[in-house]
Short mmCIF file of C-alpha atoms and ligand atoms in Angstrom, two decimals:
data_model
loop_
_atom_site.label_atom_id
_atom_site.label_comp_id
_atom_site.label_asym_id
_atom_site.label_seq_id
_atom_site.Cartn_x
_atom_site.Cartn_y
_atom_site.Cartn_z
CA UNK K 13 -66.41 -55.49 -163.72
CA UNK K 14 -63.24 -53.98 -162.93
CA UNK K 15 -62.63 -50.97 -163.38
CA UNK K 16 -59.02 -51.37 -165.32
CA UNK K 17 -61.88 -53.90 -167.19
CA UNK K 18 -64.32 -51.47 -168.25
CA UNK K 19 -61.92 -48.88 -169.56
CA UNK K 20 -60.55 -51.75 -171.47
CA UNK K 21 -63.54 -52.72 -172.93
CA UNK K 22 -65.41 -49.10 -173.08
CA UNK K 23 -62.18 -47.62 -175.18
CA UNK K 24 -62.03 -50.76 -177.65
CA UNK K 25 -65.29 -51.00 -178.48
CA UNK K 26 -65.68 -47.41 -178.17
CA UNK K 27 -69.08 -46.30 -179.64
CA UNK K 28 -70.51 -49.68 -181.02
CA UNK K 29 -70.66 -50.93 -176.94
CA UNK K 30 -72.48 -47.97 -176.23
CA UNK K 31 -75.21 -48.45 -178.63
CA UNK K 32 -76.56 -51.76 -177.70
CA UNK K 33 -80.72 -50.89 -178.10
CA UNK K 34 -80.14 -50.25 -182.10
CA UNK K 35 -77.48 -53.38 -182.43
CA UNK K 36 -79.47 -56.34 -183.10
CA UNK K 37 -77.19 -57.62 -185.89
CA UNK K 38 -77.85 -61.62 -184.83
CA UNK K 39 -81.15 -61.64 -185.24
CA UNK K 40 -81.95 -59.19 -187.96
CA UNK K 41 -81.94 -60.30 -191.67
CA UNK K 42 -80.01 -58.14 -194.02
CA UNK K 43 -81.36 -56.27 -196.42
CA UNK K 44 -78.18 -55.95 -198.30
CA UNK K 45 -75.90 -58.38 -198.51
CA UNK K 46 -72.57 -56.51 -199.56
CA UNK K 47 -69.15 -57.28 -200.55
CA UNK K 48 -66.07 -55.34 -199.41
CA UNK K 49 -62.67 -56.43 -201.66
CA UNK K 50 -59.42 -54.86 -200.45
CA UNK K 51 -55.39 -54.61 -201.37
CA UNK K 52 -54.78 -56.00 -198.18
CA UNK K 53 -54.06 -59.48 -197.04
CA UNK K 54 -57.22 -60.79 -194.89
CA UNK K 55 -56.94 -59.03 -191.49
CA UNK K 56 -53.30 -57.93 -191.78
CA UNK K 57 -52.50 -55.57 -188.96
CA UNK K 58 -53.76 -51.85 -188.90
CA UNK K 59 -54.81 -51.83 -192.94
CA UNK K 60 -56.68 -55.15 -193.11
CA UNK K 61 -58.24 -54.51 -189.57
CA UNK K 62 -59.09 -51.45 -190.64
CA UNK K 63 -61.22 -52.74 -193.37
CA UNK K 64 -62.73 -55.57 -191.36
CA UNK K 65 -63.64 -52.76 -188.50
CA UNK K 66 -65.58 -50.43 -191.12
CA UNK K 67 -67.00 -53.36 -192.30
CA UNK K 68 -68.46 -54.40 -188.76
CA UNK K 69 -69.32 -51.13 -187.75
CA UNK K 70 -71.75 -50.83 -190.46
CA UNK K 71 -73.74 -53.88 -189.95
CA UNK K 72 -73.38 -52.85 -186.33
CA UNK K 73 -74.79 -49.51 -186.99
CA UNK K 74 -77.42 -50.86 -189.39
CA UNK K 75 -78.83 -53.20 -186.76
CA UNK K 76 -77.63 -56.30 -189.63
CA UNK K 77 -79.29 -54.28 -192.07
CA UNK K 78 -76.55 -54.23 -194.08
CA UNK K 79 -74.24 -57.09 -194.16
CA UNK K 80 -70.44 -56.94 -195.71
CA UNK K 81 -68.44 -59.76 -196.15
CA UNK K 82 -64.54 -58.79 -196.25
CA UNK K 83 -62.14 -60.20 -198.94
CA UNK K 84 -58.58 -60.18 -198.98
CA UNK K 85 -56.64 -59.07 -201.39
CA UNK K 86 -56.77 -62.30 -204.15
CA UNK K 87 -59.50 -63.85 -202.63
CA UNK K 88 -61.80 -62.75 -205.15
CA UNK K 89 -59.77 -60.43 -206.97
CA UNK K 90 -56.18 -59.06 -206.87
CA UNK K 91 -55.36 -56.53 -204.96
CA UNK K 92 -54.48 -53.82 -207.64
CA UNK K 93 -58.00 -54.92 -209.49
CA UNK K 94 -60.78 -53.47 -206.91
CA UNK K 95 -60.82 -50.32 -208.59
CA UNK K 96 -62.40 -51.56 -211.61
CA UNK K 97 -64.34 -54.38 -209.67
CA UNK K 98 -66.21 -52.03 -207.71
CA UNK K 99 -66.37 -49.66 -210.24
CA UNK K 100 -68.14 -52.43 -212.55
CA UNK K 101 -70.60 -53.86 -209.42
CA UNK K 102 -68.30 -57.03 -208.84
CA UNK K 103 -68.25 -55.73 -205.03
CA UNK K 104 -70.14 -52.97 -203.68
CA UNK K 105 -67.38 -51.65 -201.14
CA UNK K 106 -63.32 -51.30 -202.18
CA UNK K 107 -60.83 -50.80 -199.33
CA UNK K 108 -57.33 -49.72 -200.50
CA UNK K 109 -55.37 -46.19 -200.69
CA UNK K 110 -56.06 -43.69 -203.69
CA UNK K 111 -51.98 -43.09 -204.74
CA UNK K 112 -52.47 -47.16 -205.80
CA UNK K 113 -54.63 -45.87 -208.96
CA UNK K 114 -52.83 -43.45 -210.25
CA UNK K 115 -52.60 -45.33 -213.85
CA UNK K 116 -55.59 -43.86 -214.04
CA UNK K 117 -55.47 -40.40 -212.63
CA UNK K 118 -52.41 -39.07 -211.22
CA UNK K 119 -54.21 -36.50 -209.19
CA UNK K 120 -55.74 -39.36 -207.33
CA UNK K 121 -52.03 -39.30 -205.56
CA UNK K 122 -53.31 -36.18 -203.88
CA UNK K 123 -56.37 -38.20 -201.63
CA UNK K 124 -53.73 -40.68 -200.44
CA UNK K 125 -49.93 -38.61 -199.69
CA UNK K 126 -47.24 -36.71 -201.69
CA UNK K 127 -43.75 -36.14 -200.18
CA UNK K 128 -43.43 -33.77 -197.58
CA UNK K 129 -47.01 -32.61 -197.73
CA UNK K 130 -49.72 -32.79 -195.17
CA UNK K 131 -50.03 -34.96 -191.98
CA UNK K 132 -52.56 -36.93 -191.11
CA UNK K 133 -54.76 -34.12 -188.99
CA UNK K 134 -54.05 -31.63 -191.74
CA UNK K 135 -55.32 -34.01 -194.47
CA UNK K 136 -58.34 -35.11 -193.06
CA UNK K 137 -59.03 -31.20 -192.33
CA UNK K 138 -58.77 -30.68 -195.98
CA UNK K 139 -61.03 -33.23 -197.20
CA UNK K 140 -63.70 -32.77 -194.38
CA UNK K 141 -63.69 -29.18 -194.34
CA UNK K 142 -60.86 -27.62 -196.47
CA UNK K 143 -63.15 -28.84 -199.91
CA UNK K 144 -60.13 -31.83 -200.54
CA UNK K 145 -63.62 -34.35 -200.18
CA UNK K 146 -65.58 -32.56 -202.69
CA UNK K 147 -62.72 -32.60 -205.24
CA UNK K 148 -62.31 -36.43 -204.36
CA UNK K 149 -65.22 -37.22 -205.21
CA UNK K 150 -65.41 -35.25 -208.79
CA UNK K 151 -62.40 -37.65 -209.54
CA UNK K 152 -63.80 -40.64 -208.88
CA UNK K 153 -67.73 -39.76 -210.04
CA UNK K 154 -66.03 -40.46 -214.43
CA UNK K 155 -65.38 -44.12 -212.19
CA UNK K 156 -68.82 -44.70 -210.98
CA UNK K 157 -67.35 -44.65 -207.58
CA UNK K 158 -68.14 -42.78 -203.96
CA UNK K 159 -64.87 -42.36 -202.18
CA UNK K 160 -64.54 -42.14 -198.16
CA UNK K 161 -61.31 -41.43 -196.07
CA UNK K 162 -61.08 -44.62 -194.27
CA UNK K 163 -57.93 -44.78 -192.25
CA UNK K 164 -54.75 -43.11 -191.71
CA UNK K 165 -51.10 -44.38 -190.99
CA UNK K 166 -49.87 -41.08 -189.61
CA UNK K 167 -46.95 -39.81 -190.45
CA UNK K 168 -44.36 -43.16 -191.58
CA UNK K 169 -40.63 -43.74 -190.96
CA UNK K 170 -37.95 -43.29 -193.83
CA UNK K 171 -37.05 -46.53 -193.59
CA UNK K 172 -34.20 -49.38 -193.00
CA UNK K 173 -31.03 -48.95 -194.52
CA UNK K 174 -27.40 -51.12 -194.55
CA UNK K 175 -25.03 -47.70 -194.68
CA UNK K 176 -25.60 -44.20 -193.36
CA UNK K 177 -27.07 -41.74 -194.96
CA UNK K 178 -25.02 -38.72 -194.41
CA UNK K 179 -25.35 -36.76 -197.74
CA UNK K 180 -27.42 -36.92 -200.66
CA UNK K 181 -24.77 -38.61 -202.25
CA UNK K 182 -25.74 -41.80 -200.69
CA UNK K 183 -28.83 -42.35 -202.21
CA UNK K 184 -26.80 -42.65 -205.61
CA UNK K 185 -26.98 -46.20 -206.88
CA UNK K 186 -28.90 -46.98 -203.77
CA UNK K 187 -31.11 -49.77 -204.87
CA UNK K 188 -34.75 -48.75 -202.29
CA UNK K 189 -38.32 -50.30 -202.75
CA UNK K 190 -39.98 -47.22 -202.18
CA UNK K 191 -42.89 -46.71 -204.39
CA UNK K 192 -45.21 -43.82 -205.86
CA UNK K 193 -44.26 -40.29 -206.04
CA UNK K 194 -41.36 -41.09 -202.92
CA UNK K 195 -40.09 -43.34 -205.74
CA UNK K 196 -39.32 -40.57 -208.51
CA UNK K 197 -38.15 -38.69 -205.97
CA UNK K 198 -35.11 -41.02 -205.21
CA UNK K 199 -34.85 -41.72 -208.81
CA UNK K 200 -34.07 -38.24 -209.59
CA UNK K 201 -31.94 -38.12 -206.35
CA UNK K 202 -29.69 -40.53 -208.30
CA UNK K 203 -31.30 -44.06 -206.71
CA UNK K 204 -33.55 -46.32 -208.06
CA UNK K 205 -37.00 -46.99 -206.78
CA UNK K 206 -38.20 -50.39 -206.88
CA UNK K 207 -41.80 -51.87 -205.80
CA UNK K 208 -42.41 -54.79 -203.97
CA UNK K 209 -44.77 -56.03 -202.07
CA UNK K 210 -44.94 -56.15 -198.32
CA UNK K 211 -44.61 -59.79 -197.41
CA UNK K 212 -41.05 -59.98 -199.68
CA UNK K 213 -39.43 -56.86 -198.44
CA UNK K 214 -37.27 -58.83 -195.50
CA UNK K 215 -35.99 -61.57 -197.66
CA UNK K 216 -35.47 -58.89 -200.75
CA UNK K 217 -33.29 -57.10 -198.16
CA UNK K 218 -31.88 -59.65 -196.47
CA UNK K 219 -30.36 -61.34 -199.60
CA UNK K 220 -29.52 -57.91 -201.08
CA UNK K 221 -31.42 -57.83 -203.99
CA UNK K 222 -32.42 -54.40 -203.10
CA UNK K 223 -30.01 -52.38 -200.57
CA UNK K 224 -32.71 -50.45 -198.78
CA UNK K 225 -36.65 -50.12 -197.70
CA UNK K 226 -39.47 -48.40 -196.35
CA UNK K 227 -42.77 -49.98 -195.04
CA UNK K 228 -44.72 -48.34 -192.69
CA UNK K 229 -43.67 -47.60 -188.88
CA UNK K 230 -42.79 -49.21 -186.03
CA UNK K 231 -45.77 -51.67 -185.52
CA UNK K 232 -46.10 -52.87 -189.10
CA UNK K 233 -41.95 -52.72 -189.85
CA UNK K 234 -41.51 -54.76 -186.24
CA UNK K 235 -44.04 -57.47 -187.45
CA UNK K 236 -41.89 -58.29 -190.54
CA UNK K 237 -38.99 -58.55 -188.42
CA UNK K 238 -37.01 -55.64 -190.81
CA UNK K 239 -34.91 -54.81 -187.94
CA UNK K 240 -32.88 -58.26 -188.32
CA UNK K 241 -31.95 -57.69 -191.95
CA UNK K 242 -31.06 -53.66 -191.98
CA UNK K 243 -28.83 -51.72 -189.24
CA UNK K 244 -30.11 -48.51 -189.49
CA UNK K 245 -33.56 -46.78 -189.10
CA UNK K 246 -34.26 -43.32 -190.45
CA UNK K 247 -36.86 -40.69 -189.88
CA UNK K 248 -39.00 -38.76 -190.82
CA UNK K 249 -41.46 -40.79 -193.70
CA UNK K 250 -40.96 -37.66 -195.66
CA UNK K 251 -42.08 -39.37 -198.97
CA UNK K 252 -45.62 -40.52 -196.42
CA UNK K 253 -46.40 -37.99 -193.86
CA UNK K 254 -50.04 -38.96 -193.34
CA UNK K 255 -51.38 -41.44 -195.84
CA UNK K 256 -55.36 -41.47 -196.10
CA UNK K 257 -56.54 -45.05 -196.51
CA UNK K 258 -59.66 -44.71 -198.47
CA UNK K 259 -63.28 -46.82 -199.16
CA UNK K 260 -65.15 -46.73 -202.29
CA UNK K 261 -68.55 -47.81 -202.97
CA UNK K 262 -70.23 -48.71 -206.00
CA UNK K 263 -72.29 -45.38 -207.04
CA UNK K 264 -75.61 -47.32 -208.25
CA UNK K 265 -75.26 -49.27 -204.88
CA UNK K 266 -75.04 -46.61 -202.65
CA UNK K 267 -77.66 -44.76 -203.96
CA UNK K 268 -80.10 -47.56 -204.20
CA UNK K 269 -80.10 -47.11 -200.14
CA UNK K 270 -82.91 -45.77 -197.85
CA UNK K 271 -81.28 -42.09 -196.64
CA UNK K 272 -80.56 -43.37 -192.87
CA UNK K 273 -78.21 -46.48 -194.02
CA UNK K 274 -76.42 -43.92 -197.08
CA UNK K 275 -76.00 -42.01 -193.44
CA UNK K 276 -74.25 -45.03 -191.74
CA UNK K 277 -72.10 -45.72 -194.46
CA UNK K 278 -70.67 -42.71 -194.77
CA UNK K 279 -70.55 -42.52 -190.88
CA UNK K 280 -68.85 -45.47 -189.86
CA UNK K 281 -66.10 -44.43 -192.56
CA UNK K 282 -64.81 -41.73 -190.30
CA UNK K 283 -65.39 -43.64 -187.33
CA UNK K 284 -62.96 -46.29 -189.08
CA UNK K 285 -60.85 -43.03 -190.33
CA UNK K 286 -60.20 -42.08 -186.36
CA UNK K 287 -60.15 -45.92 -185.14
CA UNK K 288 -57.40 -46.30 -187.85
CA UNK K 289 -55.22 -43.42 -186.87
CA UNK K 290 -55.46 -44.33 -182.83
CA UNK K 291 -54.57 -47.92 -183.83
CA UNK K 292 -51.18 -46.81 -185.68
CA UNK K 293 -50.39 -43.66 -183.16
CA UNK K 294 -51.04 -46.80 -180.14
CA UNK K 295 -49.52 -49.24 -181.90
CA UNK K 296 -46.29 -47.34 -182.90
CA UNK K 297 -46.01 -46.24 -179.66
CA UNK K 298 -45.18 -50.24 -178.02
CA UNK K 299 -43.49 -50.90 -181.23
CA UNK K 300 -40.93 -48.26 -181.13
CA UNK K 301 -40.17 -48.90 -177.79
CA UNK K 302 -39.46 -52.39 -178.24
CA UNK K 303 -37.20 -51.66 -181.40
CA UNK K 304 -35.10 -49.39 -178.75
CA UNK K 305 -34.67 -51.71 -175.81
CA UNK K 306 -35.15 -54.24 -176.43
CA UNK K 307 -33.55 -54.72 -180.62
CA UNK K 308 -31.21 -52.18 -179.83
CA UNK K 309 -32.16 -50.59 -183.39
CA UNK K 310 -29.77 -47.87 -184.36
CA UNK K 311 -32.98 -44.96 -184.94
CA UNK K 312 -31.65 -41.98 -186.94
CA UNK K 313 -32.82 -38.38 -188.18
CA UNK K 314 -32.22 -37.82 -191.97
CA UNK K 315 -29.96 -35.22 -191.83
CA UNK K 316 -31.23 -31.74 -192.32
CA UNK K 317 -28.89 -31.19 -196.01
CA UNK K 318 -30.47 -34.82 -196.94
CA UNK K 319 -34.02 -33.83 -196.37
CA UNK K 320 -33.84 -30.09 -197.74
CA UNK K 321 -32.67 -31.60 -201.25
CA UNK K 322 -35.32 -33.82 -201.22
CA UNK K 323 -37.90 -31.15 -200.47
CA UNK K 324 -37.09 -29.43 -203.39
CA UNK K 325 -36.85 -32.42 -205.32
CA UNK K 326 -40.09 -33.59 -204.12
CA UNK K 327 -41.64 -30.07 -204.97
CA UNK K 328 -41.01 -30.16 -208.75
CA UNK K 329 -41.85 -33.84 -208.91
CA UNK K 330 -45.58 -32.43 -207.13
CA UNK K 331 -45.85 -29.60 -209.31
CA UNK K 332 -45.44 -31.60 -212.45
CA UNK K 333 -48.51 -33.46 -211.82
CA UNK K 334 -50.17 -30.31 -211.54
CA UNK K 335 -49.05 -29.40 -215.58
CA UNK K 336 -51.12 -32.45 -216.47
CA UNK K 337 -54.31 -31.27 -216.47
CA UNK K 338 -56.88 -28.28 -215.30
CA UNK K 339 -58.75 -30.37 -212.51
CA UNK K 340 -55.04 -31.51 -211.86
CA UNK K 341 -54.06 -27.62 -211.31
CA UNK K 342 -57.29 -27.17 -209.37
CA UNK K 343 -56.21 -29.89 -206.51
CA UNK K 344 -52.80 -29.28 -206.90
CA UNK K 345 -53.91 -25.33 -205.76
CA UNK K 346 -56.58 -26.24 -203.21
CA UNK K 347 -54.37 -29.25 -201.43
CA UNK K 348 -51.28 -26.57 -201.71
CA UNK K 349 -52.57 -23.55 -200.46
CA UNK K 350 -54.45 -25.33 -197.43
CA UNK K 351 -51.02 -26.64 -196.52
CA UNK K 352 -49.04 -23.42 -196.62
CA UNK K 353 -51.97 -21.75 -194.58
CA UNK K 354 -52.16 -24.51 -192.05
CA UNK K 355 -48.45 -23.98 -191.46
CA UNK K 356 -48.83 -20.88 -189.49
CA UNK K 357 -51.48 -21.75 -187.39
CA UNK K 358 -49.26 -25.17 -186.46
CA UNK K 359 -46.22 -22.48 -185.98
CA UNK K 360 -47.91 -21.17 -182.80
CA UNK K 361 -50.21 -24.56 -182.04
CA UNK K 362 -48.99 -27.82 -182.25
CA UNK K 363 -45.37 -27.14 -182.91
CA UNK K 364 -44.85 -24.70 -180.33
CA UNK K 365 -46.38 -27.03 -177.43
CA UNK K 366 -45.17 -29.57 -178.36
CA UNK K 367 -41.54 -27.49 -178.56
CA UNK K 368 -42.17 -27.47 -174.86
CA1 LIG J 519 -44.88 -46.70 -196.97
#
């Protein structure tokens, strides 16, 4: 093989190629045969890979053991219905993002992103080893439900506008599909938030039914060809910094497994958790370039009066959710006081090299 050939194949199949004695998956019969339903459309790029990755990595890891089949979103029930399906042992395995439940807990909008708070390595430091795990999983235990982080976008762009945004003045009356907590952020900015889903935002901009959008970044935005119906591009995805993608498995389900395959469950979700995040960070990377040179996209920063008012905006709107409730105020304090502390360690770490 050449070499260009093995790096190739060593870094995409990453740990799974190395582990060919226990991978047997063809000729093994499963033990479980599970079901994995998702918000996603079947294998769309970065979140519907995602799923189908975890999903192969743990019958991979099981030796076929376990077996999950992947649904898209509608295939066997809508996208904004795997909560309860899982929940009620339709499917065994859900695959969406935690701010999508929020009619049922607010506070789930912590495990997923709020404006302007953590990035991607800074959330997944909280929930691994900052206690944000623990907390997500007392939410979630009243819903019969195991949650895992499962992916992560990184930090997203603002978004695709027809005017420039030069004070926060022109967000009033501006029509944006922007949804969640980004949303009532806007609204209070004097805009109004809409929601839409993905696969409508070009035409919905295109024909001006709504004057503005954001999506994701470069390598999802690029792939719904946004660039031919907006002129301008802004940055940073304050209202997304770092937006966990999340799996949840049916309590009853995951319990009723031997301890090593409970193991690779919750193993291959942060495999899928990094593979997610390299995917984006990769994928961004070729995206953004070709937006530049080759689109001639016009790629702005928010400017700095823009994005101050909507940090304090956004910082009211958080702190709200906190009033709700006590468990509220207990992840409102634990996801809050991780992210001031982390911000002096990043001061002299990752800001200040990459400053150079
Ligand atoms: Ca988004």
């Amino acid at each position: 093989m050449k070499r260009r050939d093995f790096f190739k194949s060593f870094s995409s199949v990453a740990l799974l190629g190395a582990l060919p004695s226990i991978v047997k998956s063809k000729d093994q019969k499963p033990e479980y045969n599970w079901k994995m339903v998702t918000t996603w459309p079947k294998n769309f790029p970065g979140l519907g890979t995602g799923a189908q990755y975890l999903a192969d990595t743990i019958q991979k890891l099981s030796g076929g053991r376990i077996k999950v089949t992947v649904y898209g979103a509608g295939e066997l029930v809508p996208a904004f219905e795997i909560f309860d399906a899982v929940s009620n042992g339709v499917a065994e395995l859900g695959h969406g993002s935690a701010y999508y439940w929020k009619g049922k807990n607010d506070t789930f909008q912590f495990f997923s992103t709020v404006p302007f708070g953590m990035s991607s390595n800074e959330m997944n430091a909280w929930l691994y080893k900052g206690g944000g795990m623990e907390l997500w999983e007392q939410a979630y235990s009243d819903f019969n439900l195991i949650p895992t982080a499962a992916g992560n976008t990184g930090v997203q762009m603002g978004g695709w506008f027809n005017k420039e945004i030069n004070s926060i003045q022109d967000l009033k009356g501006l029509k944006m599909r922007i949804p969640g907590l980004g949303g009532e952020v806007l609204r209070r900015a004097g805009g109004t938030p809409v929601n839409l889903p993905g696969g409508e935002l070009f035409t919905a901009l295109k024909t001006g039914t709504i004057d503005a959008t954001e999506w994701v970044s470069p390598y999802n935005d690029l792939a719904f060809g946004l660039h031919k119906a907006a002129k301008y591009y802004y940055y940073p995805g304050w209202h997304e910094p770092g937006t966990t993608l999340e799996c949840f498995i049916n309590k009853e389900k995951f319990l009723e497994l031997p301890e090593d395959l409970k193991q690779i469950v919750l193993g291959a979700s942060k495999i899928a958790n990094l593979d997610m995040l390299c995917e984006f960070i990769s994928r961004n990377n070729d995206a953004l370039h070709i937006l530049q040179n080759k689109h001639k996209v016009d790629i702005r920063p928010y400017p700095k009066e823009v994005l101050k008012e909507l940090y304090e905006i956004s910082g009211n709107v958080v702190k709200e959710l906190s009033l709700k409730n006590d468990f509220a105020k207990e992840v409102y304090n634990s996801y809050t006081s991780f992210q001031e502390k982390t911000k002096a360690w990043n001061e002299i770490s990752i800001k200040s090299y990459l400053n150079i």
